[in-house]
Short mmCIF file of C-alpha atoms in Angstrom, two decimals:
data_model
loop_
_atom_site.label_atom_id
_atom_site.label_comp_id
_atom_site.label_asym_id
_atom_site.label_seq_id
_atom_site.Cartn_x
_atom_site.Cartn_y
_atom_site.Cartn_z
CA UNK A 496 -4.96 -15.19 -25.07
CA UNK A 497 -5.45 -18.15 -23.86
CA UNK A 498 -3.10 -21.47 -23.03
CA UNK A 499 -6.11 -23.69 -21.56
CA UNK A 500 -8.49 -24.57 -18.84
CA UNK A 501 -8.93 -25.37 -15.52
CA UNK A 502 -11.86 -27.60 -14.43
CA UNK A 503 -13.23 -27.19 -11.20
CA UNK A 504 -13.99 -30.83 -9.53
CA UNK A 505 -14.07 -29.76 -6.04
CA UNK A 506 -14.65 -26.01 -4.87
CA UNK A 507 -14.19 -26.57 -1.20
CA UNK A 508 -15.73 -24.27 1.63
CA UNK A 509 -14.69 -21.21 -0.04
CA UNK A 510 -12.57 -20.17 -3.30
CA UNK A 511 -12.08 -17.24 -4.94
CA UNK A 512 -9.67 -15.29 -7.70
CA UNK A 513 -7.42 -12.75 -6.06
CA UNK A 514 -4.67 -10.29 -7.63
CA UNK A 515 -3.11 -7.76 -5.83
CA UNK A 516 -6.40 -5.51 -5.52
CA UNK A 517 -8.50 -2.90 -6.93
CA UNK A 518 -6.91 0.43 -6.28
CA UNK A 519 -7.69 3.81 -6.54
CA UNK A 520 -11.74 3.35 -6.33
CA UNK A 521 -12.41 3.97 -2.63
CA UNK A 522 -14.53 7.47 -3.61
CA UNK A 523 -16.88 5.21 -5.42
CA UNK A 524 -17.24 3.03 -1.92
CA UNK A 525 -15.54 0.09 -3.98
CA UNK A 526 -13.15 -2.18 -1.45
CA UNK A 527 -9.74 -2.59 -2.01
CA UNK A 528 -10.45 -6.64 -2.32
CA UNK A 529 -6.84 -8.68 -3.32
CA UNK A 530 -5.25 -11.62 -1.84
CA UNK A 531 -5.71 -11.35 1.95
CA UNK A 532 -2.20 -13.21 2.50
CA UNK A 533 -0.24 -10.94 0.04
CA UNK A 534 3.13 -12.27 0.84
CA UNK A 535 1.24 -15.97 -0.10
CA UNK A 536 0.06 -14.78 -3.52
CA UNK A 537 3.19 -12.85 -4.50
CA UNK A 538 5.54 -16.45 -3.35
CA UNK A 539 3.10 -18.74 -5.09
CA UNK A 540 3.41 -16.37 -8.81
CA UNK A 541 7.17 -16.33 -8.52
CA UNK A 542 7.10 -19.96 -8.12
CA UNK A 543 5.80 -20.75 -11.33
CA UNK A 544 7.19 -18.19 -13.14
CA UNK A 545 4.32 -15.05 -13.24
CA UNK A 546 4.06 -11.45 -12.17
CA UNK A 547 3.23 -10.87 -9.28
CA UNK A 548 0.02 -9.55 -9.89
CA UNK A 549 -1.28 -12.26 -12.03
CA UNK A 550 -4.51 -13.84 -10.65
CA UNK A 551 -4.25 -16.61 -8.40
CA UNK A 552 -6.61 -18.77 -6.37
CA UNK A 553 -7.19 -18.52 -2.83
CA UNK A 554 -8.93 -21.19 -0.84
CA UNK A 555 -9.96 -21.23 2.92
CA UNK A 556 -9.77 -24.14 5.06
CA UNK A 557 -10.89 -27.18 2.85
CA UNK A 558 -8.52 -26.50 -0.33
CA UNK A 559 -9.72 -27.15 -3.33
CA UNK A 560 -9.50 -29.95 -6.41
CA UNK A 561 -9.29 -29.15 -10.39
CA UNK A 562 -8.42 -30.55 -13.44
CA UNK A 563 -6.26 -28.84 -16.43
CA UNK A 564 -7.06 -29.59 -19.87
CA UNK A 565 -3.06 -28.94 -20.70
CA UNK A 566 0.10 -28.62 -19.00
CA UNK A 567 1.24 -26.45 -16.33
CA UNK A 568 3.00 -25.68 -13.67
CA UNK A 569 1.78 -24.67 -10.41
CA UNK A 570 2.83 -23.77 -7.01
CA UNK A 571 0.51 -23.92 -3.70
CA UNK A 572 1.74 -21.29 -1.05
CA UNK A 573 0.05 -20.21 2.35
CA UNK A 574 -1.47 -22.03 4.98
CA UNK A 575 0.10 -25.55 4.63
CA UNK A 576 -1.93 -27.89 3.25
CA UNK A 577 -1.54 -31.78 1.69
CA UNK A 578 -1.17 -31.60 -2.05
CA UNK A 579 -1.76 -34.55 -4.34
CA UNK A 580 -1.46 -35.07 -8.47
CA UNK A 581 -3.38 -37.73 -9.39
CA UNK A 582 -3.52 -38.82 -5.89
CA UNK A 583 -0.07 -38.91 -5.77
CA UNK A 584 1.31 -36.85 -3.17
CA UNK A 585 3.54 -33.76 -4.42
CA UNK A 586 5.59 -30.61 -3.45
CA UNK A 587 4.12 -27.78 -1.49
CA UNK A 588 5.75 -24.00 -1.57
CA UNK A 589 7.44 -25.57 -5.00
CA UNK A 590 7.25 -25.56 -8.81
CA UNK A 591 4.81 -28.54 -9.36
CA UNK A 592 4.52 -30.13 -13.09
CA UNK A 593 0.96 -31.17 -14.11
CA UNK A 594 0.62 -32.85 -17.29
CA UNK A 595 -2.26 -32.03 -19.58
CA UNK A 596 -5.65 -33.69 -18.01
CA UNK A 597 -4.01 -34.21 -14.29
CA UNK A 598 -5.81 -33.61 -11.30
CA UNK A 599 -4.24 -31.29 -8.95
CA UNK A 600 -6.09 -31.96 -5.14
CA UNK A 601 -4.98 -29.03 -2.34
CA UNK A 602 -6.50 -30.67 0.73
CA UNK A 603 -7.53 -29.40 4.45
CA UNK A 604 -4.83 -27.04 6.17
CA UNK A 605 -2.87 -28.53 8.39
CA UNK A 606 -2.46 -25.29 10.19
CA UNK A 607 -3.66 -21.54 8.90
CA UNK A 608 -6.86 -20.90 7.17
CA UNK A 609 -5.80 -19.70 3.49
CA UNK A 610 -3.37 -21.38 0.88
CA UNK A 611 -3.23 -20.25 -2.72
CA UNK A 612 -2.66 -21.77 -5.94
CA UNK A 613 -0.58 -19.87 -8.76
CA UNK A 614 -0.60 -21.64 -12.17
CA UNK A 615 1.90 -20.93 -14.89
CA UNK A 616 -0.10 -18.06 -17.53
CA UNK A 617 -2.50 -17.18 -13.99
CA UNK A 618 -5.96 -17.22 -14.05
CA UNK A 619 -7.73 -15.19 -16.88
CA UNK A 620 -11.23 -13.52 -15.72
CA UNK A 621 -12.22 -10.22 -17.29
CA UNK A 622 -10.89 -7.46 -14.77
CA UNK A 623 -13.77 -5.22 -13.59
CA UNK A 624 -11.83 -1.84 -12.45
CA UNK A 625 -8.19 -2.62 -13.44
CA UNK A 626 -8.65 -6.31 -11.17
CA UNK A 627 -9.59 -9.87 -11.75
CA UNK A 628 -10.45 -10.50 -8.00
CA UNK A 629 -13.14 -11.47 -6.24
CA UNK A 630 -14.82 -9.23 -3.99
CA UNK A 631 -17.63 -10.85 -1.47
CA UNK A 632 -18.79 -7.10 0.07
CA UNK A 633 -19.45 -5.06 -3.29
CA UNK A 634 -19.79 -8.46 -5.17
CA UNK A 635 -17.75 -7.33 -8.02
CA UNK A 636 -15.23 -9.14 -9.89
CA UNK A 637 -16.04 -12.77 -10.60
CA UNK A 638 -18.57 -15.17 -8.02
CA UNK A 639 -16.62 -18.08 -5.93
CA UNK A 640 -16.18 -20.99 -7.54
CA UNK A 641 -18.42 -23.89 -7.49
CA UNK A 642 -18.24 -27.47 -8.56
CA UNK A 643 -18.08 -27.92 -12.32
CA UNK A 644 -16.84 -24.01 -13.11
CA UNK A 645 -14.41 -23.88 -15.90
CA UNK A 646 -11.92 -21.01 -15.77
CA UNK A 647 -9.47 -20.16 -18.40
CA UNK A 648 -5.46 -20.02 -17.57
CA UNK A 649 -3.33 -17.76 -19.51
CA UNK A 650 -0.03 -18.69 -21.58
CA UNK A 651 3.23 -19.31 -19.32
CA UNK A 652 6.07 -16.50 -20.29
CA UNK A 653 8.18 -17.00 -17.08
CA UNK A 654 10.61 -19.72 -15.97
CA UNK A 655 9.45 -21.67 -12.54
CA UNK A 656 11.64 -20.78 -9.65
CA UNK A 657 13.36 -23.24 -8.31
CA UNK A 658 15.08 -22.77 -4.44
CA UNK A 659 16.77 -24.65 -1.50
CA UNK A 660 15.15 -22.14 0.69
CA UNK A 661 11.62 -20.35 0.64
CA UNK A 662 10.97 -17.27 2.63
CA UNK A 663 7.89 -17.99 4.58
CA UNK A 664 6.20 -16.97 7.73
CA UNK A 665 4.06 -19.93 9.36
CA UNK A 666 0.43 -19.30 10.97
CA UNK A 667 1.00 -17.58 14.01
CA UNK A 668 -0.04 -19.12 17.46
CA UNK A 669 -0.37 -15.94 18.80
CA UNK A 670 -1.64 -13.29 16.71
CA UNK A 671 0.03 -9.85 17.41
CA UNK A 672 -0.77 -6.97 15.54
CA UNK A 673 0.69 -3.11 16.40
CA UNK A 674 -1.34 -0.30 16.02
CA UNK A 675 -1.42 3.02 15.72
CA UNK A 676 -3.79 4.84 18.04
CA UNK A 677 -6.36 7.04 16.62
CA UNK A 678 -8.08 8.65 14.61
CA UNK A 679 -10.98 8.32 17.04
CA UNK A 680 -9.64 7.26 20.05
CA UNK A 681 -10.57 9.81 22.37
CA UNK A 682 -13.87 8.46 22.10
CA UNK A 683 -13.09 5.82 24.65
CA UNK A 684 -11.80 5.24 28.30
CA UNK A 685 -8.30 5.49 29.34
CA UNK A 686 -9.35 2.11 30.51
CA UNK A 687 -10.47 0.73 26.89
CA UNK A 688 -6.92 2.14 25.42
CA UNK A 689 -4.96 0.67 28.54
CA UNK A 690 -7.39 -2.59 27.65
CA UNK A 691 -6.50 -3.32 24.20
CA UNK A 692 -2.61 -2.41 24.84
CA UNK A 693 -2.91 -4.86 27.08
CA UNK A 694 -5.36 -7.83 27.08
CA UNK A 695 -5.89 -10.93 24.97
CA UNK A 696 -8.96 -11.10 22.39
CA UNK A 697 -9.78 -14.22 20.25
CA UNK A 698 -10.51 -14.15 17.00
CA UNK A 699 -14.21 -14.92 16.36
CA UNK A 700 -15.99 -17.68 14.13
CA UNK A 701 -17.77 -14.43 12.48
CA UNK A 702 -14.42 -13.78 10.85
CA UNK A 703 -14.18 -13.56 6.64
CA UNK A 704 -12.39 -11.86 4.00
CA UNK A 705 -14.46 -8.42 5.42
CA UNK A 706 -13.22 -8.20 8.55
CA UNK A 707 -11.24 -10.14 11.57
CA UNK A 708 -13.74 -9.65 14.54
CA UNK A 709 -12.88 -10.21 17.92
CA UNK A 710 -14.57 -12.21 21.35
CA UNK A 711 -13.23 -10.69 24.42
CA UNK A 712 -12.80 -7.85 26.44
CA UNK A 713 -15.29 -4.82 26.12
CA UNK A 714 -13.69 -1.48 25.33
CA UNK A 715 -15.90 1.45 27.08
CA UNK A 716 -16.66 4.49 24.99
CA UNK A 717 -16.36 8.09 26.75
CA UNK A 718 -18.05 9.50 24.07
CA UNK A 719 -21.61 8.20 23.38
CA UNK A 720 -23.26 9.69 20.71
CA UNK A 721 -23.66 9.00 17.21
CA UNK A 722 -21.15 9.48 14.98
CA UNK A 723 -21.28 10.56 11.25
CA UNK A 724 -20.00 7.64 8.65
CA UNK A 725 -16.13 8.24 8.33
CA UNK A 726 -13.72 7.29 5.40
CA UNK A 727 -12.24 3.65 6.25
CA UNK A 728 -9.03 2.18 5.24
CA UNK A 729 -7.96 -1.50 5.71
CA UNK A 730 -6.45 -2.23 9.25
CA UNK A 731 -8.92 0.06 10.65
CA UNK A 732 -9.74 -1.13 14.31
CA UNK A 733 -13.76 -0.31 14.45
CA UNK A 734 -15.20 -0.60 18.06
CA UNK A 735 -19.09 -1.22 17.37
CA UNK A 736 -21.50 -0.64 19.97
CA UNK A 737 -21.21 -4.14 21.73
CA UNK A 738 -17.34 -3.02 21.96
CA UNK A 739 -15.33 -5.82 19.72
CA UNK A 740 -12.76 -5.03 18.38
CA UNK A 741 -12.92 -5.14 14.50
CA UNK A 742 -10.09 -5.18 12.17
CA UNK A 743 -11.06 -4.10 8.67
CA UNK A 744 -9.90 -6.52 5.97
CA UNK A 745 -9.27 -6.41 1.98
CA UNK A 746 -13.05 -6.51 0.97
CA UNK A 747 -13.93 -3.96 3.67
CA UNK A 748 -16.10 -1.32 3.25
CA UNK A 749 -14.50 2.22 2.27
CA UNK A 750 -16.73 3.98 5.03
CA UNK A 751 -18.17 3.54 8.30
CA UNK A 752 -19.92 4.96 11.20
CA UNK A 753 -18.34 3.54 14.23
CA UNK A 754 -15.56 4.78 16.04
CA UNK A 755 -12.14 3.90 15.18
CA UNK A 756 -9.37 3.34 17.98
CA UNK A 757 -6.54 2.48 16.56
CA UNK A 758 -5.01 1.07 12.75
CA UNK A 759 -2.94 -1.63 12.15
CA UNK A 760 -0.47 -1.32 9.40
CA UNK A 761 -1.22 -2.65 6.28
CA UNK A 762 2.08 -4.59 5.85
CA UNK A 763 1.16 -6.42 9.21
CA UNK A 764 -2.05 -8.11 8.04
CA UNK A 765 -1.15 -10.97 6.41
CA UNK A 766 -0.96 -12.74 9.40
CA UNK A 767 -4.82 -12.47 10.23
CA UNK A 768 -5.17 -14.05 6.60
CA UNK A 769 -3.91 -17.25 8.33
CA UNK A 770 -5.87 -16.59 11.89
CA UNK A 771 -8.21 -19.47 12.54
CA UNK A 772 -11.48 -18.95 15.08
CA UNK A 773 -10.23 -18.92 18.63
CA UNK A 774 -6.51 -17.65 17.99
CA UNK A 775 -5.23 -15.69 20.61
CA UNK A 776 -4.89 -12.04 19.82
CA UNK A 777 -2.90 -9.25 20.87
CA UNK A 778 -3.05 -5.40 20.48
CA UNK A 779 0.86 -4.27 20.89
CA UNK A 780 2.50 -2.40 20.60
CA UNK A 781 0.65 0.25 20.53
CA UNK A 782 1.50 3.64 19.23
CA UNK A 783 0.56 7.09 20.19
CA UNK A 784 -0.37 9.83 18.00
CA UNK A 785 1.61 12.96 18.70
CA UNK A 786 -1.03 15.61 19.62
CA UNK A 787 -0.31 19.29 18.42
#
């Protein structure tokens, strides 16, 4: 069912529908895909009165602009970001009334790289494997919007949330991420280990929803031949052959055949949703696996 439409005036660099993610499909080499700042999506839904896995959008860098053919309420969470109503300038991180035919305008981040934009009802795509989310490895799940896509929202059954105080963690200026060593990381130096316990990467312009990749500091392999493709899971730390450290995102794939030094826990990555090219980032603490 459906309680209207949302007109797509301006798509900016990059928006897509997340949810929560497409579980359970990783034998089939299908990413787990989903909001990369889940903390973000699940804010902006309560907001506005949804589930927390109701479809939301998530834009990167530029915002977005759209127009609602009846009214709603919506919330913009995230990277902070100027937000306008008929270029009237209204709440961010709060319950925001649009009337039918407003224009809602989510403008460049003033810090972060990814806000997103819950809408009373959520966004209404047909799911493809139990998710409406986009996915830009596998390409499932519908394409990034574009100027003059229409997208249907569903019928509000919640009440908008309304607080003094939001819980919300800004874009870091450091970006620190623990990890847990292994499974593969006797396949490089004691130096490499010591290396990315210890020194400061940057996080490269070749970033996206796929991975966070790394400039930097080499890490040295001890063991150089190939290795067979591997099942991946997201926060896997991949070391390719030029040595980068990469940190495997939501629409990552569910194998590879590069080393892996070290994960990062899953309920740390939200932070590298917000990580703009050239943040500073740190490896630490890191954590040893206990060898039998």
């Amino acid at each position: 069912m459906s309680g209207g439409k949302m007109e797509v005036i301006r798509a900016g660099a990059l928006t897509t529908i997340q949810d929560l993610g497409r579980f359970g499909h990783a034998s089939l080499g299908v990413p787990r895909s989903g909001a990369l700042d889940q903390p973000a999506h699940r804010l902006a839904n309560r907001l506005v009165g949804n589930p927390v896995d109701a479809a939301t959008l998530e834009t990167t860098l530029t915002g977005v602009a759209v127009r609602v053919t009846q009214a709603v309420v919506v919330a913009v969470t995230g990277a902070p970001a100027p937000v306008r109503v008929n270029d009237r300038p209204a709440a961010w991180a709060e319950p925001v009334y649009l009337p039918a035919g407003a224009v809602l305008s989510v403008g460049t981040v003033t810090s972060g790289l990814r806000s997103y934009i819950a809408v009373s009802g959520g966004i209404i795509v047909p799911p493809v494997l139990g998710s409406r989310s986009t996915d830009l490895l596998s390409g499932l799940g519908p394409a990034p919007l574009r100027d003059g896509d229409t997208v249907a929202v569903g019928v509000p059954g919640g009440r908008p949330m309304r607080s003094d105080t939001v819980a919300w963690q800004a874009p870091p200026s450091e970006l620190v991420l623990p990890v847990l060593l292994g499974p593969r990381d006797d396949w490089f130096t004691r130096a490499a280990v010591d290396t990315l316990a210890s020194a400061r990467f940057w996080v490269s312009s070749k970033s996206n929803r796929i991975a966070l990749r790394t400039d930097g500091p080499v890490l040295e392999r001890a063991v150089h031949r190939e290795m067979a493709s591997e099942g991946m899971v997201v926060g896997a730390i991949q070391v390719p052959p030029e040595g980068k450290p990469v940190v495997f995102l939501a629409d990552s794939p569910t194998t590879g055949g590069y080393p892996v030094i070290g994960v990062v826990p899953e309920n740390r990555l939200a932070a590298a949703a917000q990580a703009v090219p050239g943040l500073p980032v740190r490896f630490g603490p890191i954590h040893r696996r206990r060898r039998i």
